[in-house]
Tab-separated table of C-alpha atoms and ligand atoms in Angstrom:
chain	number	residue	atom	x	y	z
A	178	UNK	CA	0.000	0.000	0.000
A	179	UNK	CA	1.302	3.428	-0.970
A	180	UNK	CA	-0.967	6.073	0.484
A	181	UNK	CA	-1.704	9.580	-0.608
A	182	UNK	CA	-4.126	12.187	0.715
A	183	UNK	CA	-5.492	15.582	-0.296
A	184	UNK	CA	-3.273	18.599	0.234
A	185	UNK	CA	-5.314	20.484	2.795
A	186	UNK	CA	-3.104	23.253	4.103
A	187	UNK	CA	-1.094	22.290	7.167
A	188	UNK	CA	-2.859	18.942	7.535
A	189	UNK	CA	-0.548	17.474	4.860
A	190	UNK	CA	2.380	17.985	7.261
A	191	UNK	CA	0.511	16.290	10.113
A	192	UNK	CA	-0.346	13.360	7.819
A	193	UNK	CA	3.325	13.133	6.823
A	194	UNK	CA	4.338	13.015	10.477
A	195	UNK	CA	1.771	10.268	11.251
A	196	UNK	CA	2.821	8.075	8.294
A	197	UNK	CA	6.520	8.612	9.060
A	198	UNK	CA	5.757	7.493	12.622
A	199	UNK	CA	3.750	4.482	11.443
A	200	UNK	CA	6.389	3.502	8.887
A	201	UNK	CA	3.786	3.387	6.086
A	202	UNK	CA	4.773	4.260	2.520
A	203	UNK	CA	3.128	7.399	1.220
A	204	UNK	CA	3.357	9.988	-1.513
A	205	UNK	CA	3.220	13.523	-0.183
A	206	UNK	CA	0.687	15.259	-2.455
A	207	UNK	CA	2.152	18.058	-4.562
A	208	UNK	CA	1.420	21.579	-3.363
A	209	UNK	CA	-1.792	22.605	-5.141
A	210	UNK	CA	-0.966	24.490	-8.287
A	211	UNK	CA	-2.291	25.563	-11.658
A	212	UNK	CA	-1.178	22.149	-12.975
A	213	UNK	CA	-3.322	20.249	-10.418
A	214	UNK	CA	-6.250	22.520	-11.227
A	215	UNK	CA	-5.851	22.103	-14.984
A	216	UNK	CA	-5.653	18.302	-14.747
A	217	UNK	CA	-8.661	18.197	-12.390
A	218	UNK	CA	-10.753	20.621	-14.452
A	219	UNK	CA	-10.122	18.556	-17.566
A	220	UNK	CA	-11.632	15.377	-16.109
A	221	UNK	CA	-14.140	16.735	-13.548
A	222	UNK	CA	-17.765	17.672	-14.303
A	223	UNK	CA	-17.729	21.328	-15.292
A	224	UNK	CA	-20.244	22.467	-12.670
A	225	UNK	CA	-18.618	20.744	-9.684
A	226	UNK	CA	-17.020	22.983	-7.068
A	227	UNK	CA	-13.373	24.062	-7.182
A	228	UNK	CA	-12.030	21.855	-4.318
A	229	UNK	CA	-13.139	18.734	-6.224
A	230	UNK	CA	-11.163	19.761	-9.304
A	231	UNK	CA	-7.969	20.627	-7.427
A	232	UNK	CA	-8.189	17.412	-5.382
A	233	UNK	CA	-8.771	15.271	-8.478
A	234	UNK	CA	-5.785	16.831	-10.220
A	235	UNK	CA	-3.582	16.300	-7.202
A	236	UNK	CA	-4.745	12.656	-6.800
A	237	UNK	CA	-3.821	11.983	-10.433
A	238	UNK	CA	-0.399	13.577	-9.885
A	239	UNK	CA	0.177	11.448	-6.751
A	240	UNK	CA	-0.987	8.264	-8.516
A	241	UNK	CA	1.428	8.991	-11.363
A	242	UNK	CA	4.110	9.299	-8.668
A	243	UNK	CA	3.308	5.830	-7.311
A	244	UNK	CA	0.347	6.087	-4.895
A	245	UNK	CA	-2.221	3.267	-5.001
A	246	UNK	CA	-4.495	4.201	-2.079
A	247	UNK	CA	-6.170	7.534	-1.362
A	248	UNK	CA	-7.109	8.548	2.142
A	249	UNK	CA	-9.764	11.220	2.296
A	250	UNK	CA	-11.604	12.759	5.252
A	251	UNK	CA	-15.275	12.209	4.489
A	252	UNK	CA	-18.601	13.838	4.927
A	253	UNK	CA	-21.972	12.273	4.283
A	254	UNK	CA	-23.321	15.528	2.952
A	255	UNK	CA	-25.584	17.344	2.681
A	256	UNK	CA	-23.423	19.439	0.326
A	257	UNK	CA	-21.529	18.071	-2.700
A	258	UNK	CA	-18.698	16.911	-0.471
A	259	UNK	CA	-20.891	13.912	0.340
A	260	UNK	CA	-20.512	12.875	-3.320
A	261	UNK	CA	-16.795	13.580	-3.658
A	262	UNK	CA	-15.529	10.121	-2.831
A	263	UNK	CA	-17.910	8.223	-5.150
A	264	UNK	CA	-17.311	10.655	-7.971
A	265	UNK	CA	-13.521	10.648	-7.536
A	266	UNK	CA	-13.590	6.868	-7.534
A	267	UNK	CA	-15.702	6.672	-10.727
A	268	UNK	CA	-13.535	9.163	-12.627
A	269	UNK	CA	-10.257	7.543	-11.570
A	270	UNK	CA	-11.557	4.069	-12.519
A	271	UNK	CA	-12.739	5.392	-15.869
A	272	UNK	CA	-9.274	6.795	-16.463
A	273	UNK	CA	-7.849	3.329	-15.820
A	274	UNK	CA	-6.286	3.990	-12.412
A	275	UNK	CA	-6.668	1.002	-10.137
A	276	UNK	CA	-6.736	2.744	-6.766
A	277	UNK	CA	-8.434	2.129	-3.477
A	278	UNK	CA	-10.087	5.039	-1.648
A	279	UNK	CA	-10.436	4.933	2.139
A	280	UNK	CA	-12.918	7.484	3.456
A	281	UNK	CA	-12.607	8.550	7.075
A	282	UNK	CA	-16.204	9.571	7.778
A	283	UNK	CA	-17.381	10.869	11.122
A	284	UNK	CA	-18.466	8.172	13.625
A	285	UNK	CA	-21.946	9.742	13.831
A	286	UNK	CA	-22.378	8.955	10.117
A	287	UNK	CA	-20.809	5.496	9.778
A	288	UNK	CA	-20.581	4.276	13.379
A	289	UNK	CA	-17.495	3.818	15.545
A	290	UNK	CA	-17.055	0.161	14.477
A	291	UNK	CA	-16.888	0.976	10.764
A	292	UNK	CA	-14.540	3.887	11.396
A	293	UNK	CA	-12.201	1.576	13.351
A	294	UNK	CA	-12.356	-0.973	10.481
A	295	UNK	CA	-11.239	1.689	8.031
A	296	UNK	CA	-8.460	2.920	10.329
A	297	UNK	CA	-7.356	-0.695	10.774
A	298	UNK	CA	-7.122	-1.107	6.999
A	299	UNK	CA	-4.385	1.537	7.069
A	300	UNK	CA	-2.670	0.728	10.358
A	301	UNK	CA	-2.432	-3.014	9.561
A	302	UNK	CA	0.230	-2.008	7.005
A	303	UNK	CA	2.373	-0.529	9.740
A	304	UNK	CA	5.237	-2.651	11.096
A	305	UNK	CA	5.119	-0.708	14.387
A	306	UNK	CA	3.840	-1.916	17.770
A	307	UNK	CA	0.510	-0.643	19.098
A	308	UNK	CA	2.368	1.644	21.508
A	309	UNK	CA	4.373	3.154	18.645
A	310	UNK	CA	1.208	3.588	16.591
A	311	UNK	CA	-0.439	5.551	19.388
A	312	UNK	CA	2.709	7.650	19.767
A	313	UNK	CA	2.622	8.403	16.020
A	314	UNK	CA	-0.968	9.649	16.311
A	315	UNK	CA	-0.158	11.778	19.341
A	316	UNK	CA	2.852	13.255	17.527
A	317	UNK	CA	0.633	14.016	14.488
A	318	UNK	CA	-1.804	15.879	16.726
A	319	UNK	CA	1.081	17.836	18.278
A	320	UNK	CA	2.330	18.726	14.791
A	321	UNK	CA	-1.012	20.054	13.615
A	322	UNK	CA	-1.521	22.090	16.773
A	323	UNK	CA	1.967	23.580	16.570
A	324	UNK	CA	1.934	24.442	12.874
A	325	UNK	CA	-1.530	25.983	13.166
A	326	UNK	CA	-0.379	28.034	16.156
A	327	UNK	CA	2.670	29.231	14.194
A	328	UNK	CA	0.507	30.206	11.228
A	329	UNK	CA	-2.005	32.066	13.408
A	330	UNK	CA	0.783	33.907	15.180
A	331	UNK	CA	2.560	34.845	11.927
A	332	UNK	CA	-0.638	36.251	10.433
A	333	UNK	CA	-1.532	38.369	13.422
A	334	UNK	CA	2.034	39.568	14.060
A	335	UNK	CA	2.692	40.597	10.465
A	336	UNK	CA	0.618	43.735	11.097
A	337	UNK	CA	3.019	44.812	13.850
A	338	UNK	CA	6.424	43.608	12.593
A	339	UNK	CA	9.230	46.137	12.203
A	340	UNK	CA	11.123	44.187	9.527
A	341	UNK	CA	8.493	43.844	6.843
A	342	UNK	CA	8.000	40.309	5.575
A	343	UNK	CA	9.786	38.631	8.523
A	344	UNK	CA	6.768	36.643	9.792
A	345	UNK	CA	5.828	35.437	6.319
A	346	UNK	CA	9.411	34.392	5.607
A	347	UNK	CA	9.672	32.450	8.874
A	348	UNK	CA	6.379	30.640	8.283
A	349	UNK	CA	7.325	29.650	4.728
A	350	UNK	CA	10.787	28.477	5.789
A	351	UNK	CA	9.215	26.486	8.604
A	352	UNK	CA	6.957	24.570	6.192
A	353	UNK	CA	9.860	23.896	3.818
A	354	UNK	CA	12.008	22.484	6.631
A	355	UNK	CA	9.131	20.325	7.909
A	356	UNK	CA	8.766	18.679	4.503
A	357	UNK	CA	12.432	17.622	4.683
A	358	UNK	CA	12.131	15.927	8.096
A	359	UNK	CA	12.175	12.143	8.311
A	360	UNK	CA	10.714	11.509	11.775
A	361	UNK	CA	7.857	13.010	13.815
A	362	UNK	CA	10.255	14.123	16.578
A	363	UNK	CA	12.360	15.970	14.031
A	364	UNK	CA	9.289	17.780	12.730
A	365	UNK	CA	8.136	18.714	16.236
A	366	UNK	CA	11.628	20.035	17.044
A	367	UNK	CA	11.595	22.131	13.847
A	368	UNK	CA	8.172	23.533	14.657
A	369	UNK	CA	9.151	24.416	18.224
A	370	UNK	CA	12.270	26.164	16.932
A	371	UNK	CA	10.221	28.295	14.496
A	372	UNK	CA	7.596	28.958	17.136
A	373	UNK	CA	10.353	30.399	19.359
A	374	UNK	CA	11.773	32.415	16.449
A	375	UNK	CA	8.348	33.930	15.833
A	376	UNK	CA	8.142	34.880	19.490
A	377	UNK	CA	11.415	36.789	19.052
A	378	UNK	CA	10.192	38.862	16.065
A	379	UNK	CA	10.498	42.557	16.950
A	380	UNK	CA	7.159	44.299	16.944
A	381	UNK	CA	6.038	47.870	17.049
A	382	UNK	CA	3.156	47.769	19.495
A	383	UNK	CA	2.251	51.403	18.804
A	384	UNK	CA	1.077	50.530	15.272
A	385	UNK	CA	-2.657	50.043	14.917
A	386	UNK	CA	-2.878	47.773	11.864
A	387	UNK	CA	-6.035	46.835	10.042
A	388	UNK	CA	-7.433	43.592	11.390
A	389	UNK	CA	-9.362	41.426	8.959
A	390	UNK	CA	-11.092	38.089	9.546
A	391	UNK	CA	-11.074	35.513	6.756
A	392	UNK	CA	-14.238	33.405	6.737
A	393	UNK	CA	-15.947	31.036	4.302
A	394	UNK	CA	-15.668	27.560	2.826
A	395	UNK	CA	-13.083	25.445	4.634
A	396	UNK	CA	-11.098	24.037	1.689
A	397	UNK	CA	-10.624	27.420	0.065
A	398	UNK	CA	-9.546	28.810	3.429
A	399	UNK	CA	-7.051	26.053	4.171
A	400	UNK	CA	-5.506	25.722	0.719
A	401	UNK	CA	-3.714	28.992	-0.173
A	402	UNK	CA	-3.590	28.245	-3.914
A	403	UNK	CA	-7.388	28.014	-4.077
A	404	UNK	CA	-7.853	31.460	-2.505
A	405	UNK	CA	-5.080	33.009	-4.627
A	406	UNK	CA	-2.883	33.376	-1.523
A	407	UNK	CA	-5.095	36.014	0.057
A	408	UNK	CA	-3.524	35.716	3.501
A	409	UNK	CA	-0.030	36.154	2.032
A	410	UNK	CA	-1.245	39.286	0.254
A	411	UNK	CA	-2.653	40.637	3.528
A	412	UNK	CA	0.681	39.984	5.231
A	413	UNK	CA	2.420	41.902	2.440
A	414	UNK	CA	0.015	44.814	2.984
A	415	UNK	CA	0.852	44.848	6.729
A	416	UNK	CA	-2.657	43.716	7.697
A	417	UNK	CA	-3.232	41.419	10.702
A	418	UNK	CA	-5.559	38.625	9.679
A	419	UNK	CA	-7.289	35.830	11.499
A	420	UNK	CA	-9.057	32.744	10.307
A	421	UNK	CA	-11.149	30.655	12.683
A	422	UNK	CA	-10.973	27.391	10.721
A	423	UNK	CA	-7.719	25.454	10.904
A	424	UNK	CA	-7.067	21.713	10.581
A	425	UNK	CA	-6.535	21.485	14.380
A	426	UNK	CA	-9.901	23.223	14.855
A	427	UNK	CA	-11.468	20.659	12.489
A	428	UNK	CA	-9.988	17.696	14.430
A	429	UNK	CA	-11.308	19.074	17.724
A	430	UNK	CA	-14.673	19.919	16.160
A	431	UNK	CA	-15.052	16.418	14.681
A	432	UNK	CA	-14.161	14.777	18.019
A	433	UNK	CA	-16.552	16.966	20.019
A	434	UNK	CA	-19.353	16.526	17.467
A	435	UNK	CA	-19.804	12.964	18.817
A	436	UNK	CA	-21.213	14.477	22.026
A	437	UNK	CA	-22.682	17.521	20.267
A	438	UNK	CA	-20.309	19.882	22.058
A	439	UNK	CA	-18.494	21.114	18.953
A	440	UNK	CA	-17.852	24.789	18.163
A	441	UNK	CA	-20.226	26.058	20.833
A	442	UNK	CA	-19.014	29.668	20.527
A	443	UNK	CA	-19.572	29.754	16.760
A	444	UNK	CA	-22.972	28.068	17.019
A	445	UNK	CA	-24.048	30.529	19.712
A	446	UNK	CA	-22.870	33.482	17.621
A	447	UNK	CA	-24.711	32.260	14.506
A	448	UNK	CA	-27.957	31.395	16.290
A	449	UNK	CA	-29.741	34.691	15.587
A	450	UNK	CA	-29.119	34.416	11.829
A	451	UNK	CA	-28.753	30.725	11.046
A	452	UNK	CA	-29.599	28.283	13.773
A	453	UNK	CA	-29.202	24.962	12.014
A	454	UNK	CA	-26.647	22.966	10.087
A	455	UNK	CA	-26.846	23.470	6.319
A	456	UNK	CA	-23.817	21.441	5.275
A	457	UNK	CA	-20.222	22.473	4.659
A	458	UNK	CA	-19.256	25.311	6.963
A	459	UNK	CA	-22.072	27.736	6.123
A	460	UNK	CA	-23.250	28.049	9.714
A	461	UNK	CA	-19.671	28.515	10.914
A	462	UNK	CA	-19.159	31.306	8.383
A	463	UNK	CA	-22.147	33.214	9.783
A	464	UNK	CA	-21.006	32.695	13.387
A	465	UNK	CA	-17.454	33.742	12.545
A	466	UNK	CA	-18.659	37.023	11.033
A	467	UNK	CA	-20.480	37.844	14.275
A	468	UNK	CA	-17.486	36.778	16.393
A	469	UNK	CA	-15.062	38.776	14.245
A	470	UNK	CA	-16.975	41.967	14.988
A	471	UNK	CA	-17.082	41.127	18.708
A	472	UNK	CA	-13.333	40.473	18.705
A	473	UNK	CA	-12.546	43.936	17.354
A	474	UNK	CA	-11.803	43.158	13.703
A	475	UNK	CA	-12.305	45.992	11.233
A	476	UNK	CA	-13.948	43.801	8.607
A	477	UNK	CA	-14.279	40.292	7.214
A	478	UNK	CA	-13.708	38.676	3.840
A	479	UNK	CA	-15.761	35.641	2.885
A	480	UNK	CA	-14.221	33.289	0.351
A	481	UNK	CA	-16.306	30.737	-1.462
A	482	UNK	CA	-15.844	28.515	-4.465
A	483	UNK	CA	-18.257	29.202	-7.310
A	484	UNK	CA	-21.474	27.236	-6.796
A	485	UNK	CA	-20.750	26.271	-3.174
A	486	UNK	CA	-24.213	25.594	-1.799
A	487	UNK	CA	-23.728	26.225	1.960
A	488	UNK	CA	-21.675	29.368	1.360
A	489	UNK	CA	-24.294	30.804	-1.001
A	490	UNK	CA	-26.724	30.573	1.908
A	491	UNK	CA	-24.320	32.290	4.295
A	492	UNK	CA	-23.474	34.887	1.633
A	493	UNK	CA	-27.143	35.873	1.533
A	494	UNK	CA	-27.155	36.325	5.335
A	495	UNK	CA	-23.895	38.290	5.653
A	496	UNK	CA	-25.354	41.642	4.405
A	497	UNK	CA	-27.868	41.548	7.288
A	498	UNK	CA	-25.078	40.956	9.800
A	499	UNK	CA	-23.075	43.712	8.168
A	500	UNK	CA	-25.999	46.136	8.542
A	501	UNK	CA	-26.988	45.077	12.082
A	502	UNK	CA	-23.433	45.198	13.366
A	503	UNK	CA	-22.133	48.067	11.211
A	504	UNK	CA	-19.387	45.709	10.102
A	505	UNK	CA	-18.011	45.628	6.525
A	506	UNK	CA	-17.972	42.187	4.922
A	507	UNK	CA	-16.820	41.463	1.383
A	508	UNK	CA	-17.394	38.227	-0.530
A	509	UNK	CA	-14.878	36.854	-3.019
A	510	UNK	CA	-15.916	33.986	-5.292
A	511	UNK	CA	-13.149	31.804	-6.682
A	512	UNK	CA	-13.014	29.286	-9.502
A	513	UNK	CA	-10.580	28.269	-12.230
A	514	UNK	CA	-11.438	31.422	-14.206
A	515	UNK	CA	-10.688	33.901	-11.401
A	516	UNK	CA	-8.200	36.491	-12.601
A	517	UNK	CA	-5.587	37.641	-10.115
A	518	UNK	CA	-5.672	41.313	-11.210
A	519	UNK	CA	-9.374	41.895	-10.514
A	520	UNK	CA	-9.151	39.864	-7.320
A	521	UNK	CA	-6.317	42.013	-5.966
A	522	UNK	CA	-8.091	45.226	-6.930
A	523	UNK	CA	-11.148	44.192	-4.924
A	524	UNK	CA	-9.036	43.353	-1.880
A	525	UNK	CA	-7.170	46.648	-2.086
A	526	UNK	CA	-10.416	48.629	-2.477
A	527	UNK	CA	-11.881	46.851	0.561
A	528	UNK	CA	-8.760	47.567	2.634
A	529	UNK	CA	-8.955	51.251	1.601
A	530	UNK	CA	-12.544	51.359	2.792
A	531	UNK	CA	-11.601	49.782	6.127
A	532	UNK	CA	-8.671	52.181	6.519
A	533	UNK	CA	-10.916	55.202	5.946
A	534	UNK	CA	-13.494	53.928	8.425
A	535	UNK	CA	-10.752	53.338	10.968
A	536	UNK	CA	-9.428	56.894	10.512
A	537	UNK	CA	-12.931	58.317	10.865
A	538	UNK	CA	-13.411	56.453	14.147
A	539	UNK	CA	-10.005	57.643	15.400
A	540	UNK	CA	-10.847	61.253	14.518
A	541	UNK	CA	-14.368	60.991	15.883
A	542	UNK	CA	-16.071	61.673	12.516
B	20	LIG	S1	-18.734	23.150	1.086
B	20	LIG	FE1	-19.104	24.031	-0.934
B	20	LIG	S2	-17.176	23.886	-2.034
B	20	LIG	FE2	-17.042	22.528	-0.279
B	20	LIG	S3	-17.748	20.577	-1.117
B	20	LIG	FE3	-19.549	21.540	-0.244
B	20	LIG	S4	-20.494	22.610	-1.973
B	20	LIG	FE4	-18.399	22.112	-2.581
């Protein structure tokens, strides 16, 4: 068995750490790129959402590199994600690739027994003892928590840094070094080193940077290529940004969903506008917009892939929140046709608006 998995932001590094620890062969998926998107768009149904196309392209690239089994975190719907696995499987078979797909669905959807069966299908290929397997999982969890913390810190601190670009550079170097590690301990050591370096970055606490929350569909938030590197652009502009959804948040949310105690703060915040689950992360997007205002952000940007059903619902609710809370929210829709020039212009215009509002508040206008 040679495993591969979708490139989902930092989670690819955690998966690498787990499989290194388990001693299972794997192909690290290529960083999502125009090539993955072009391959995926060529074979995918035209109207399917962007994450499907990028994932399909990247699966084909990994299979060409030697992978024969795909591991994918599942969802039984109700949005299109519930169809992803079946559709991926059909397309890959039609293209003549003989691959197995293992879907890690939530226990509430497939039951704990079935989930354990699927996990066993992977772990039975590991030559490690049960104790070592548990250690590999714990190390993977540590990795995801650390890398997410580093990313969050870098994105907030970049608004205050004295040496422009320092936080972004450290975060990018950190990811590059992690990819080169061979053992989970090595990766954890690397992450701790970069975490300390980020703590040492010199800041100018007198600056009052713009603070922007990034909300929306989870894949396009986690995978920088799919959102045209919006957070990198904000770092370049000296804006502090925050995103609520990270892979470590998703792991915790999935675990707590078994006892219905997941994302209580977000659910509470969204209750007035959207009180039930509509699939994807539509409810979370609404709650995050409300929380962002409460947490003192100057505005929020929603990112959604063209045709994303849950995010279209939240998009229709966001103007009401914006009006009720006097909080600017902009929506950016992405697909394979999105042009970088127009995208950047919209971001810059939104930041100008936020800057002017901030100045007016400071001067009491
Ligand atoms: S949340 Fe939206 S983009 Fe993601 S799979 Fe569902 S419909 Fe597609």
